[in-house]
CSV table of C-alpha atoms in Angstrom, one decimal:
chain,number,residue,atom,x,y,z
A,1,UNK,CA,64.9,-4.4,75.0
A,2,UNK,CA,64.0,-3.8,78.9
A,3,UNK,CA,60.4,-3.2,79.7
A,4,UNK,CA,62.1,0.0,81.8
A,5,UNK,CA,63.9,0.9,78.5
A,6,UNK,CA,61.0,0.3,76.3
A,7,UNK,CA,58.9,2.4,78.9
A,8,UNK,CA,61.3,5.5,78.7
A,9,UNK,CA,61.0,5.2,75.1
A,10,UNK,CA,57.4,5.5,75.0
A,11,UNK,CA,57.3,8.1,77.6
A,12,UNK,CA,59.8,10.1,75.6
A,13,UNK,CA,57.7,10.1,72.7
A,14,UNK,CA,54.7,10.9,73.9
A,15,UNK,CA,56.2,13.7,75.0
A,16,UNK,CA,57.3,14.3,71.8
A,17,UNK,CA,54.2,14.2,70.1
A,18,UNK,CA,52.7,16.6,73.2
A,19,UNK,CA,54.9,19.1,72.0
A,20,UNK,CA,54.8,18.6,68.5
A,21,UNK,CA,50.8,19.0,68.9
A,22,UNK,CA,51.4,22.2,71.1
A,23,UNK,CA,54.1,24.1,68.7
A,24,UNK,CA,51.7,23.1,65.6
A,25,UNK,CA,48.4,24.9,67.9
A,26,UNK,CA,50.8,27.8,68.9
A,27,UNK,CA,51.7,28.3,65.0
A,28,UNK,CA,48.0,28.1,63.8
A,29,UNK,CA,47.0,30.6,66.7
A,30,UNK,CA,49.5,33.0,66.0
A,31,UNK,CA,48.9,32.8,62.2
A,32,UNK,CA,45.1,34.0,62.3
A,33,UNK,CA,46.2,36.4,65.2
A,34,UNK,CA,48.1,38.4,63.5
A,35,UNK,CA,46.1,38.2,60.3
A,36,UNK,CA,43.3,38.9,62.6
A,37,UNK,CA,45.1,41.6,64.1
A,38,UNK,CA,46.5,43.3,60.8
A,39,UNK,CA,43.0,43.5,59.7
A,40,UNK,CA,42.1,45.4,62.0
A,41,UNK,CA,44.3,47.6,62.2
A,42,UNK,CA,43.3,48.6,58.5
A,43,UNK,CA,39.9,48.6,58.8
A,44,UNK,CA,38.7,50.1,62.5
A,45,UNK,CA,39.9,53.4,60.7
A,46,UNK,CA,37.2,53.2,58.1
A,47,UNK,CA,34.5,51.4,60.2
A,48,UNK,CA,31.5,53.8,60.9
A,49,UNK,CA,27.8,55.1,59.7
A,50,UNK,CA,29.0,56.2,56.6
A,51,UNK,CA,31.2,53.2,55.7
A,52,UNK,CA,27.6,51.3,56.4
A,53,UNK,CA,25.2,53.4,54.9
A,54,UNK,CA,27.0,54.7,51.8
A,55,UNK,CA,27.1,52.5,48.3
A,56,UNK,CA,30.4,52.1,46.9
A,57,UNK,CA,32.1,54.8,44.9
A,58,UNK,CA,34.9,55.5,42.6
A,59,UNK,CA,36.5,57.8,45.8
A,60,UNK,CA,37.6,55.6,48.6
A,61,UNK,CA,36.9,57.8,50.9
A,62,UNK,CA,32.9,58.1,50.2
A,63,UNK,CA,32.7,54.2,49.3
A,64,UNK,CA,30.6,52.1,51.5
A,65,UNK,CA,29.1,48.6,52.1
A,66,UNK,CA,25.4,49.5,52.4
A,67,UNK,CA,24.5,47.3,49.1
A,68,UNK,CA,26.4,44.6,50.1
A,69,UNK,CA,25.5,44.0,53.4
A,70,UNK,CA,21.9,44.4,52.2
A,71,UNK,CA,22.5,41.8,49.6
A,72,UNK,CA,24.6,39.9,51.7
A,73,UNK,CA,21.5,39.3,54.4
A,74,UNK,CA,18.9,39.0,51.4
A,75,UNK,CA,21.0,36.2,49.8
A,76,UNK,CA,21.0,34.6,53.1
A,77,UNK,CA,17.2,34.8,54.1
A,78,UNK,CA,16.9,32.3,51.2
A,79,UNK,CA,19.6,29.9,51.8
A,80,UNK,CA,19.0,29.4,55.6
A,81,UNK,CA,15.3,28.3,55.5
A,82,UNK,CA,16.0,26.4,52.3
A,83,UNK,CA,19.0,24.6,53.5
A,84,UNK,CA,17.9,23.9,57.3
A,85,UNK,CA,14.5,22.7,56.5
A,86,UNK,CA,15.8,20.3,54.2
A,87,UNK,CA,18.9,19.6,55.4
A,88,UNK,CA,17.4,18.8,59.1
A,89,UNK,CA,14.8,16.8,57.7
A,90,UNK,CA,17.2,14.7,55.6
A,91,UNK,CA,19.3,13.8,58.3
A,92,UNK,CA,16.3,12.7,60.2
A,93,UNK,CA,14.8,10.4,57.7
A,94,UNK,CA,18.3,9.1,56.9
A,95,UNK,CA,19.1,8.4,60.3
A,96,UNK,CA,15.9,7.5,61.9
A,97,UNK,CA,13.8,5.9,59.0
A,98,UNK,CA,15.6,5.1,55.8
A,99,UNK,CA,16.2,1.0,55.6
A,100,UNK,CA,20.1,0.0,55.7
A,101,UNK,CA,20.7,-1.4,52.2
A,102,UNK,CA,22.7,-0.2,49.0
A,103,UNK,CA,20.8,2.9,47.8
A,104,UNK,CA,21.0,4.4,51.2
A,105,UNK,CA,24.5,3.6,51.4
A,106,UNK,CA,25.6,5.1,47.8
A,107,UNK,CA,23.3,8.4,49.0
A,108,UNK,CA,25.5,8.3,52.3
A,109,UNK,CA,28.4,8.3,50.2
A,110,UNK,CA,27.5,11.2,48.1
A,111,UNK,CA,26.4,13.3,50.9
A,112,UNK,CA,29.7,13.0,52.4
A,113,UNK,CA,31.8,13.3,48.9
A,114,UNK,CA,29.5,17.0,48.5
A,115,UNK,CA,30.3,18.6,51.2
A,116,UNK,CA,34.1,18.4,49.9
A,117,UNK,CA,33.2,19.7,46.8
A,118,UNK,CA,35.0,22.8,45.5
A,119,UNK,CA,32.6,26.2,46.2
A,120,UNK,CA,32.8,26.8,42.2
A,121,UNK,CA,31.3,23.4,41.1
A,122,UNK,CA,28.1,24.5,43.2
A,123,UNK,CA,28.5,27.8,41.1
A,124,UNK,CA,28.3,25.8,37.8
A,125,UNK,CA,25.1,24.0,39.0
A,126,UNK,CA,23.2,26.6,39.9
A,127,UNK,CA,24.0,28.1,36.8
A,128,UNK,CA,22.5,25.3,34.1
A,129,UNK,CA,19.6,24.2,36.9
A,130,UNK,CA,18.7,27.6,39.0
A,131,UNK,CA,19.8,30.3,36.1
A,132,UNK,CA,18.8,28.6,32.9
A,133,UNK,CA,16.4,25.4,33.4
A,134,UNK,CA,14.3,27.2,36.1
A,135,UNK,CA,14.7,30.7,35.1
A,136,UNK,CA,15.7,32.5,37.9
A,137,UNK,CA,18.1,34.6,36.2
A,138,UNK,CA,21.2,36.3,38.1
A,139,UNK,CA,19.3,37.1,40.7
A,140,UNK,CA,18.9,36.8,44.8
A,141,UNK,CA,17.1,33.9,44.5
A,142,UNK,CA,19.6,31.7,42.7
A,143,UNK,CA,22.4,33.0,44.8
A,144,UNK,CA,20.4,32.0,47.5
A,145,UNK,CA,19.6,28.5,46.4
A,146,UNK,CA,22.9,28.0,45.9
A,147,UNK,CA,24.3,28.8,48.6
A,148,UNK,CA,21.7,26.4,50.5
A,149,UNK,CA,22.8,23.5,48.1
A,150,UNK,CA,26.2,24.2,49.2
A,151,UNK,CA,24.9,24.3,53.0
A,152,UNK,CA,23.3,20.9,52.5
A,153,UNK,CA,25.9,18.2,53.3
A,154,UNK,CA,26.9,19.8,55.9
A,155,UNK,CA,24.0,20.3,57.5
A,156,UNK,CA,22.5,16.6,57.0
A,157,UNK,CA,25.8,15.4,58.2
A,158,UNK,CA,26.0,17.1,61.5
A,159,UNK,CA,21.9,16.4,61.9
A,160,UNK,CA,23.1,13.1,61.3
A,161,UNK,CA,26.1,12.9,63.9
A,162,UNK,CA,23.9,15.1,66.6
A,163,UNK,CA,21.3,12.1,66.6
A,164,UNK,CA,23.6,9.7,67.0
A,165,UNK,CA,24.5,11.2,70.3
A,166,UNK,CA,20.9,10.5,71.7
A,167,UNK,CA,21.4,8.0,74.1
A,168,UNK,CA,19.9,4.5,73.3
A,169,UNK,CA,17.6,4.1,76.4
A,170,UNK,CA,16.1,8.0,75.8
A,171,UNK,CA,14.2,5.9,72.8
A,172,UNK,CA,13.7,2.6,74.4
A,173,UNK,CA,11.8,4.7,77.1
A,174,UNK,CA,9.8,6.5,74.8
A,175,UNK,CA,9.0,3.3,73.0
A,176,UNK,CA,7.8,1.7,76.3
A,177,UNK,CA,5.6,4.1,77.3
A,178,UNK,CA,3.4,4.0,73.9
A,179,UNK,CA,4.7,6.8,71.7
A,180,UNK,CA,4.8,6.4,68.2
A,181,UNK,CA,8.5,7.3,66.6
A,182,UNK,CA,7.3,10.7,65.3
A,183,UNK,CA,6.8,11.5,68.8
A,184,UNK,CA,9.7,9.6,69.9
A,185,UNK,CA,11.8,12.1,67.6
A,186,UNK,CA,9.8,15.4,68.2
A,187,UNK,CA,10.0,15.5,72.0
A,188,UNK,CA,12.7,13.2,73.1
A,189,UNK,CA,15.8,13.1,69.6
A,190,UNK,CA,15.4,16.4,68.4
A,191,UNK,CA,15.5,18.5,71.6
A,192,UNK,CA,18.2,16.4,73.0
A,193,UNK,CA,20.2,16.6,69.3
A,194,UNK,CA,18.8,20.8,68.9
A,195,UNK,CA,22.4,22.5,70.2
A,196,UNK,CA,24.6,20.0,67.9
A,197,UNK,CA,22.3,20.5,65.2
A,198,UNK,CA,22.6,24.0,65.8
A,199,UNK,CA,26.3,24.0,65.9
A,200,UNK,CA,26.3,22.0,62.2
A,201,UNK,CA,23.9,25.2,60.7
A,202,UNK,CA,26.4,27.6,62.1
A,203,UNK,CA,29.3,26.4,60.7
A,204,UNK,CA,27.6,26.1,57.1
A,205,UNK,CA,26.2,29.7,57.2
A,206,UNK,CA,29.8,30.9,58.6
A,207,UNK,CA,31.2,28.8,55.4
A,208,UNK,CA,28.5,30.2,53.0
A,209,UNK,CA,28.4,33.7,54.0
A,210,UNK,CA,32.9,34.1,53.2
A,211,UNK,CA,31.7,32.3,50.2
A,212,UNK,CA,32.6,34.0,46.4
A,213,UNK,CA,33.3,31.7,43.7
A,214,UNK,CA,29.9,30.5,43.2
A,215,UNK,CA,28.1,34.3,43.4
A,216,UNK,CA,30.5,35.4,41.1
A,217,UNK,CA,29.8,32.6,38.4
A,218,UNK,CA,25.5,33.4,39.1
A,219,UNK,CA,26.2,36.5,37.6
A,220,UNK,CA,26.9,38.8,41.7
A,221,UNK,CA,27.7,42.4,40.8
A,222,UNK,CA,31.4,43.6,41.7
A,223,UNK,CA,29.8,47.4,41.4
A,224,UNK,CA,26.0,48.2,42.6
A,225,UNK,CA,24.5,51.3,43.7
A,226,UNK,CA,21.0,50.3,44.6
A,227,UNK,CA,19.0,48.1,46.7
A,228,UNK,CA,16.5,45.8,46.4
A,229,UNK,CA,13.0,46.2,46.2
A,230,UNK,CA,11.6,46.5,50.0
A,231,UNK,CA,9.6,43.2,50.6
A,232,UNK,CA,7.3,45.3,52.4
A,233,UNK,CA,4.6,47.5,50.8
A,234,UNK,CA,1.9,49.5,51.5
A,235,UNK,CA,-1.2,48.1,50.2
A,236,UNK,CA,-2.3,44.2,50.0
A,237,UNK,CA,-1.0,42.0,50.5
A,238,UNK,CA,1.6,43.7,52.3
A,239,UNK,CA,4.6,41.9,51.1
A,240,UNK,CA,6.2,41.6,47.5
A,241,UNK,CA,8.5,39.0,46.4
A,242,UNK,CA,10.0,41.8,43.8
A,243,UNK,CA,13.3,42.0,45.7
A,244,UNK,CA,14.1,37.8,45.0
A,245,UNK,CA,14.6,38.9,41.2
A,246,UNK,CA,16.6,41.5,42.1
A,247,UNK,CA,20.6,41.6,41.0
A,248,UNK,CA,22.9,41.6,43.8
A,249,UNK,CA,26.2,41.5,45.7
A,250,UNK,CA,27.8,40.6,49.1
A,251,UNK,CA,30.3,41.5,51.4
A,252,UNK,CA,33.0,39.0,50.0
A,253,UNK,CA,32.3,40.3,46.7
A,254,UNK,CA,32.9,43.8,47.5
A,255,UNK,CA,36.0,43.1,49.4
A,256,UNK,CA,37.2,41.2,46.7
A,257,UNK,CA,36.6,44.2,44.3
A,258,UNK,CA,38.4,46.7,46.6
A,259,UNK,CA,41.6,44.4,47.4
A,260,UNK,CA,42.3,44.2,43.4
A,261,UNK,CA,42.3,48.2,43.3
A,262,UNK,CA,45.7,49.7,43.8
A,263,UNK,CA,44.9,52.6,45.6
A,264,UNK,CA,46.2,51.9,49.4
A,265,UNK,CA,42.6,53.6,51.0
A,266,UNK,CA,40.1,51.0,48.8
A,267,UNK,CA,42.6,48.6,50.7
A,268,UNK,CA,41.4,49.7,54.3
A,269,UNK,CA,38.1,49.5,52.6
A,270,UNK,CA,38.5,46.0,52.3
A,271,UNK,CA,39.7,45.5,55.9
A,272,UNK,CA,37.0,47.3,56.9
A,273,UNK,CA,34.6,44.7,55.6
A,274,UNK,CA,37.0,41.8,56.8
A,275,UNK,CA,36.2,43.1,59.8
A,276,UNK,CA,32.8,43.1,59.6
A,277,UNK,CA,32.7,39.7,58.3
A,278,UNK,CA,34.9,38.5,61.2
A,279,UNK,CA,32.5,39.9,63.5
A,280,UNK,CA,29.2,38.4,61.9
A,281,UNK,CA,31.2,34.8,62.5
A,282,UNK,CA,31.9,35.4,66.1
A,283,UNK,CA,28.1,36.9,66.7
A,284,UNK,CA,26.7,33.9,65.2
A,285,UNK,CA,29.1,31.5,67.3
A,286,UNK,CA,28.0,33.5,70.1
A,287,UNK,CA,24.4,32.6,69.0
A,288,UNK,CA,25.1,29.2,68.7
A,289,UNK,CA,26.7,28.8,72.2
A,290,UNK,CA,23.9,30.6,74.0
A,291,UNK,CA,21.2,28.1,71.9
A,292,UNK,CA,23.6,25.3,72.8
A,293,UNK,CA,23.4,26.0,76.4
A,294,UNK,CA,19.1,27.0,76.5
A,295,UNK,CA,18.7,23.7,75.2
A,296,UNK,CA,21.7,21.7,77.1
A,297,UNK,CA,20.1,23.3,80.3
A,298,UNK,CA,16.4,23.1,79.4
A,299,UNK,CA,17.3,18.8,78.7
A,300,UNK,CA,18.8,18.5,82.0
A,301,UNK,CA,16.0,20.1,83.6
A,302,UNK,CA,13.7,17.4,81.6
Protein backbone atom coordinates (compact mmCIF):
# COMPACT_ATOMS: atom_id res chain seq x y z
CA UNK A 1 0.00 0.00 0.00
CA UNK A 2 0.86 3.88 -0.86
CA UNK A 3 2.04 5.95 2.00
CA UNK A 4 -0.87 8.52 0.38
CA UNK A 5 -3.26 5.55 0.57
CA UNK A 6 -2.24 4.37 3.86
CA UNK A 7 -2.51 8.16 5.03
CA UNK A 8 -6.21 8.44 3.87
CA UNK A 9 -6.91 5.36 5.62
CA UNK A 10 -5.78 6.53 8.81
CA UNK A 11 -7.29 9.94 8.37
CA UNK A 12 -10.51 8.23 7.61
CA UNK A 13 -10.53 6.37 10.68
CA UNK A 14 -9.72 8.77 13.00
CA UNK A 15 -12.45 10.39 11.80
CA UNK A 16 -14.33 7.54 12.45
CA UNK A 17 -13.45 7.05 15.85
CA UNK A 18 -14.12 11.18 16.39
CA UNK A 19 -17.48 10.50 15.56
CA UNK A 20 -17.99 7.37 17.11
CA UNK A 21 -16.73 9.12 20.53
CA UNK A 22 -19.13 12.23 19.82
CA UNK A 23 -22.54 10.09 18.97
CA UNK A 24 -21.53 7.73 22.18
CA UNK A 25 -21.20 11.47 24.43
CA UNK A 26 -24.37 12.86 22.68
CA UNK A 27 -26.27 9.41 23.71
CA UNK A 28 -25.00 9.54 27.44
CA UNK A 29 -25.94 13.33 27.61
CA UNK A 30 -29.28 12.95 26.29
CA UNK A 31 -29.95 9.85 28.47
CA UNK A 32 -29.41 11.62 31.97
CA UNK A 33 -31.20 14.73 30.34
CA UNK A 34 -34.16 13.51 29.91
CA UNK A 35 -34.10 11.31 33.05
CA UNK A 36 -32.99 14.53 34.62
CA UNK A 37 -35.65 16.35 33.02
CA UNK A 38 -38.52 13.78 33.75
CA UNK A 39 -37.69 14.07 37.34
CA UNK A 40 -38.32 17.07 37.52
CA UNK A 41 -41.03 17.49 36.03
CA UNK A 42 -42.63 15.10 38.77
CA UNK A 43 -41.19 16.42 41.63
CA UNK A 44 -41.01 20.59 41.30
CA UNK A 45 -44.89 20.04 41.92
CA UNK A 46 -44.35 18.63 45.33
CA UNK A 47 -41.15 20.50 46.29
CA UNK A 48 -41.84 23.14 49.19
CA UNK A 49 -41.90 23.82 53.15
CA UNK A 50 -44.21 21.21 53.85
CA UNK A 51 -42.61 18.50 51.59
CA UNK A 52 -39.42 19.51 53.90
CA UNK A 53 -40.72 19.86 57.16
CA UNK A 54 -43.39 17.21 57.31
CA UNK A 55 -42.53 13.29 58.28
CA UNK A 56 -43.79 10.83 55.94
CA UNK A 57 -47.43 9.70 56.06
CA UNK A 58 -49.85 7.14 54.82
CA UNK A 59 -51.52 10.27 52.58
CA UNK A 60 -49.26 11.43 49.82
CA UNK A 61 -50.29 14.52 50.00
CA UNK A 62 -49.18 15.30 53.79
CA UNK A 63 -45.89 13.01 53.43
CA UNK A 64 -42.60 14.67 53.73
CA UNK A 65 -38.80 14.24 53.89
CA UNK A 66 -38.07 16.07 57.18
CA UNK A 67 -36.70 12.55 58.83
CA UNK A 68 -34.87 11.67 56.13
CA UNK A 69 -33.03 14.62 55.31
CA UNK A 70 -32.33 14.86 59.06
CA UNK A 71 -30.99 11.38 59.06
CA UNK A 72 -29.52 11.68 55.82
CA UNK A 73 -27.02 14.73 57.18
CA UNK A 74 -26.59 12.86 60.67
CA UNK A 75 -25.45 9.65 58.85
CA UNK A 76 -23.06 11.82 56.99
CA UNK A 77 -21.51 14.01 59.93
CA UNK A 78 -20.02 10.54 60.85
CA UNK A 79 -18.84 9.23 57.65
CA UNK A 80 -17.07 12.42 56.37
CA UNK A 81 -14.70 13.07 59.30
CA UNK A 82 -14.18 9.34 59.66
CA UNK A 83 -13.46 8.59 56.10
CA UNK A 84 -11.35 11.91 55.18
CA UNK A 85 -9.21 11.81 58.21
CA UNK A 86 -8.26 8.49 57.49
CA UNK A 87 -8.51 8.23 54.19
CA UNK A 88 -6.19 11.49 53.66
CA UNK A 89 -3.79 10.26 55.94
CA UNK A 90 -3.53 6.86 54.31
CA UNK A 91 -2.76 8.14 51.08
CA UNK A 92 -0.14 10.22 52.56
CA UNK A 93 1.81 7.70 54.43
CA UNK A 94 1.31 5.26 51.46
CA UNK A 95 2.62 7.67 49.09
CA UNK A 96 5.08 9.68 50.88
CA UNK A 97 6.52 7.20 53.61
CA UNK A 98 5.63 3.57 53.23
CA UNK A 99 8.92 1.49 51.84
CA UNK A 100 8.24 -0.14 48.23
CA UNK A 101 8.25 -3.87 48.92
CA UNK A 102 5.53 -6.71 48.95
CA UNK A 103 3.24 -5.83 51.86
CA UNK A 104 2.80 -2.34 50.52
CA UNK A 105 2.17 -3.69 47.19
CA UNK A 106 -0.53 -6.48 48.21
CA UNK A 107 -2.16 -3.33 50.52
CA UNK A 108 -2.03 -1.24 47.09
CA UNK A 109 -3.80 -3.97 45.49
CA UNK A 110 -6.55 -4.31 47.96
CA UNK A 111 -7.23 -0.69 48.21
CA UNK A 112 -7.83 -0.62 44.58
CA UNK A 113 -9.85 -4.09 44.44
CA UNK A 114 -12.31 -2.15 47.41
CA UNK A 115 -13.31 0.54 45.99
CA UNK A 116 -14.98 -1.84 43.17
CA UNK A 117 -16.64 -3.68 45.67
CA UNK A 118 -20.38 -4.08 45.44
CA UNK A 119 -22.26 -1.29 48.12
CA UNK A 120 -23.93 -4.47 49.83
CA UNK A 121 -20.70 -6.39 50.76
CA UNK A 122 -19.78 -3.05 52.87
CA UNK A 123 -23.51 -3.63 54.28
CA UNK A 124 -22.55 -7.23 55.46
CA UNK A 125 -19.37 -5.93 57.23
CA UNK A 126 -20.68 -3.40 59.04
CA UNK A 127 -23.14 -5.69 60.13
CA UNK A 128 -20.89 -8.66 61.94
CA UNK A 129 -17.97 -5.81 62.91
CA UNK A 130 -20.00 -2.32 63.60
CA UNK A 131 -23.60 -4.06 64.59
CA UNK A 132 -22.69 -7.11 66.48
CA UNK A 133 -18.77 -7.29 67.55
CA UNK A 134 -18.77 -3.52 68.57
CA UNK A 135 -22.28 -3.11 69.55
CA UNK A 136 -23.46 -0.22 67.85
CA UNK A 137 -26.71 -1.67 67.03
CA UNK A 138 -28.88 -0.31 64.00
CA UNK A 139 -28.08 2.88 64.56
CA UNK A 140 -26.50 6.36 63.03
CA UNK A 141 -23.41 5.43 64.02
CA UNK A 142 -22.92 2.28 62.16
CA UNK A 143 -24.56 3.68 59.14
CA UNK A 144 -22.16 6.20 59.44
CA UNK A 145 -19.15 4.02 59.75
CA UNK A 146 -20.07 2.36 57.00
CA UNK A 147 -20.56 4.49 54.80
CA UNK A 148 -16.91 5.96 55.58
CA UNK A 149 -15.50 2.35 55.02
CA UNK A 150 -17.14 2.49 51.78
CA UNK A 151 -15.65 6.18 51.25
CA UNK A 152 -12.13 4.89 52.00
CA UNK A 153 -10.60 3.55 48.73
CA UNK A 154 -11.64 6.15 47.10
CA UNK A 155 -10.52 8.65 49.01
CA UNK A 156 -6.84 7.12 49.63
CA UNK A 157 -6.77 6.58 45.92
CA UNK A 158 -7.41 10.10 44.69
CA UNK A 159 -4.98 11.45 47.91
CA UNK A 160 -2.78 9.14 46.29
CA UNK A 161 -3.08 10.31 42.52
CA UNK A 162 -3.36 14.21 43.77
CA UNK A 163 0.26 13.84 45.25
CA UNK A 164 1.63 12.40 42.48
CA UNK A 165 0.88 15.52 40.62
CA UNK A 166 3.27 17.61 42.92
CA UNK A 167 5.98 18.44 40.81
CA UNK A 168 9.36 16.78 41.69
CA UNK A 169 11.47 20.05 42.16
CA UNK A 170 8.52 21.56 44.61
CA UNK A 171 10.23 18.73 47.11
CA UNK A 172 13.83 18.95 46.06
CA UNK A 173 13.45 22.72 46.95
CA UNK A 174 12.02 22.20 50.18
CA UNK A 175 14.63 19.54 50.92
CA UNK A 176 17.35 22.04 50.05
CA UNK A 177 16.45 24.62 52.13
CA UNK A 178 16.42 22.40 55.51
CA UNK A 179 12.85 21.32 56.06
CA UNK A 180 12.19 18.08 57.42
CA UNK A 181 9.54 15.89 55.11
CA UNK A 182 6.60 16.61 57.59
CA UNK A 183 7.14 20.08 56.68
CA UNK A 184 7.97 19.32 53.19
CA UNK A 185 4.30 17.75 53.06
CA UNK A 186 2.39 20.21 55.28
CA UNK A 187 3.28 23.42 53.43
CA UNK A 188 4.53 22.55 50.02
CA UNK A 189 2.43 18.55 48.89
CA UNK A 190 -0.63 19.05 50.57
CA UNK A 191 -1.66 22.59 49.58
CA UNK A 192 -0.49 22.04 46.11
CA UNK A 193 -2.48 18.37 46.14
CA UNK A 194 -5.68 20.22 48.46
CA UNK A 195 -8.20 20.90 45.25
CA UNK A 196 -7.56 17.21 43.78
CA UNK A 197 -7.84 15.79 47.09
CA UNK A 198 -10.88 17.70 47.39
CA UNK A 199 -12.28 16.61 44.14
CA UNK A 200 -11.57 12.61 45.34
CA UNK A 201 -13.83 13.39 48.85
CA UNK A 202 -16.56 14.80 46.68
CA UNK A 203 -17.02 12.19 44.48
CA UNK A 204 -17.16 9.55 47.48
CA UNK A 205 -19.67 11.57 49.52
CA UNK A 206 -21.71 12.11 46.08
CA UNK A 207 -21.36 8.09 45.74
CA UNK A 208 -22.25 7.50 49.55
CA UNK A 209 -24.96 9.83 50.06
CA UNK A 210 -27.31 7.90 46.54
CA UNK A 211 -26.09 4.92 48.57
CA UNK A 212 -29.00 2.18 49.85
CA UNK A 213 -28.01 -1.34 49.87
CA UNK A 214 -25.75 -1.14 52.73
CA UNK A 215 -28.34 1.19 55.16
CA UNK A 216 -30.90 -1.11 54.35
CA UNK A 217 -28.87 -4.32 55.50
CA UNK A 218 -27.74 -2.05 59.14
CA UNK A 219 -31.17 -2.21 59.88
CA UNK A 220 -32.26 1.99 57.99
CA UNK A 221 -36.02 2.46 58.59
CA UNK A 222 -38.31 2.52 55.35
CA UNK A 223 -41.06 4.43 57.74
CA UNK A 224 -39.93 6.94 60.71
CA UNK A 225 -41.77 9.68 62.24
CA UNK A 226 -39.28 11.14 64.63
CA UNK A 227 -35.88 12.68 64.89
CA UNK A 228 -33.03 12.22 66.60
CA UNK A 229 -32.07 13.42 69.80
CA UNK A 230 -30.68 17.13 69.41
CA UNK A 231 -26.84 16.97 69.99
CA UNK A 232 -27.28 20.07 71.76
CA UNK A 233 -28.61 20.51 75.29
CA UNK A 234 -29.13 22.89 77.79
CA UNK A 235 -26.99 22.13 80.70
CA UNK A 236 -23.25 20.72 80.78
CA UNK A 237 -21.67 19.75 78.94
CA UNK A 238 -23.71 21.19 76.36
CA UNK A 239 -23.64 18.45 73.78
CA UNK A 240 -24.98 14.78 73.97
CA UNK A 241 -23.95 11.95 71.85
CA UNK A 242 -27.69 10.45 72.40
CA UNK A 243 -28.69 11.06 68.73
CA UNK A 244 -25.51 8.50 67.35
CA UNK A 245 -27.69 5.55 68.93
CA UNK A 246 -30.57 6.76 67.38
CA UNK A 247 -32.53 4.60 64.43
CA UNK A 248 -32.56 6.23 61.27
CA UNK A 249 -33.27 6.71 57.52
CA UNK A 250 -32.18 8.76 54.36
CA UNK A 251 -33.30 10.30 51.44
CA UNK A 252 -32.57 7.13 49.14
CA UNK A 253 -34.33 5.09 51.50
CA UNK A 254 -37.35 7.06 51.52
CA UNK A 255 -37.51 7.39 47.85
CA UNK A 256 -37.08 3.92 47.49
CA UNK A 257 -40.08 3.30 49.86
CA UNK A 258 -42.35 5.78 47.82
CA UNK A 259 -41.42 4.42 44.23
CA UNK A 260 -42.59 0.68 45.33
CA UNK A 261 -46.09 2.33 46.34
CA UNK A 262 -48.67 2.29 43.54
CA UNK A 263 -50.35 5.27 44.17
CA UNK A 264 -49.19 7.82 41.16
CA UNK A 265 -48.77 10.98 44.00
CA UNK A 266 -46.17 8.85 46.43
CA UNK A 267 -44.55 8.65 42.85
CA UNK A 268 -44.02 12.55 42.56
CA UNK A 269 -42.96 12.13 46.16
CA UNK A 270 -40.14 10.24 45.07
CA UNK A 271 -39.16 12.73 42.24
CA UNK A 272 -39.41 15.19 44.62
CA UNK A 273 -36.57 13.72 46.63
CA UNK A 274 -34.65 12.79 43.39
CA UNK A 275 -34.59 16.12 43.02
CA UNK A 276 -33.32 17.06 46.00
CA UNK A 277 -30.70 14.59 45.89
CA UNK A 278 -29.67 15.89 42.40
CA UNK A 279 -29.29 19.17 43.72
CA UNK A 280 -27.17 18.24 46.96
CA UNK A 281 -24.65 16.57 44.09
CA UNK A 282 -24.44 19.76 42.06
CA UNK A 283 -24.08 22.05 45.39
CA UNK A 284 -21.35 19.94 46.51
CA UNK A 285 -19.54 20.00 42.91
CA UNK A 286 -20.08 23.61 43.16
CA UNK A 287 -18.22 23.39 46.49
CA UNK A 288 -15.63 21.50 45.20
CA UNK A 289 -14.90 23.85 42.16
CA UNK A 290 -14.87 27.03 44.23
CA UNK A 291 -12.21 25.06 46.92
CA UNK A 292 -10.41 23.89 43.75
CA UNK A 293 -9.98 27.24 42.44
CA UNK A 294 -9.15 29.17 46.37
CA UNK A 295 -6.45 26.82 46.47
CA UNK A 296 -5.29 26.65 42.57
CA UNK A 297 -5.24 30.51 42.92
CA UNK A 298 -3.81 30.86 46.41
CA UNK A 299 -0.62 28.16 44.98
CA UNK A 300 0.02 30.39 42.08
CA UNK A 301 0.09 33.33 44.19
CA UNK A 302 2.83 31.22 46.39
Amino acid sequence: MRSFDRFKLFNFLDYLFLFISFLSLALLWSFLIAVTLDVFSDGLKRLGKDFFFSFPSRRPENAGIFSAWVGTLAVISVAFPFSFLLGVLGGIYLEEYAKRNIITRIIEVNINNLSAVPSIIYGLLAVGLFAQVMRFGESILTAGLTLGVLMLPIIVITTREAIRTVPPYIKEASYSLGSTKWETIKHHVLPYSFPGIITGVIIALSRAIGETAPLITVGALTFISFLPPSPIKPEFPFLSFEWLKSPFTVLPIQMFNWVSRPQKAFHYNAAATGVVLISITFILIIIASIIRYRFRKRVISL
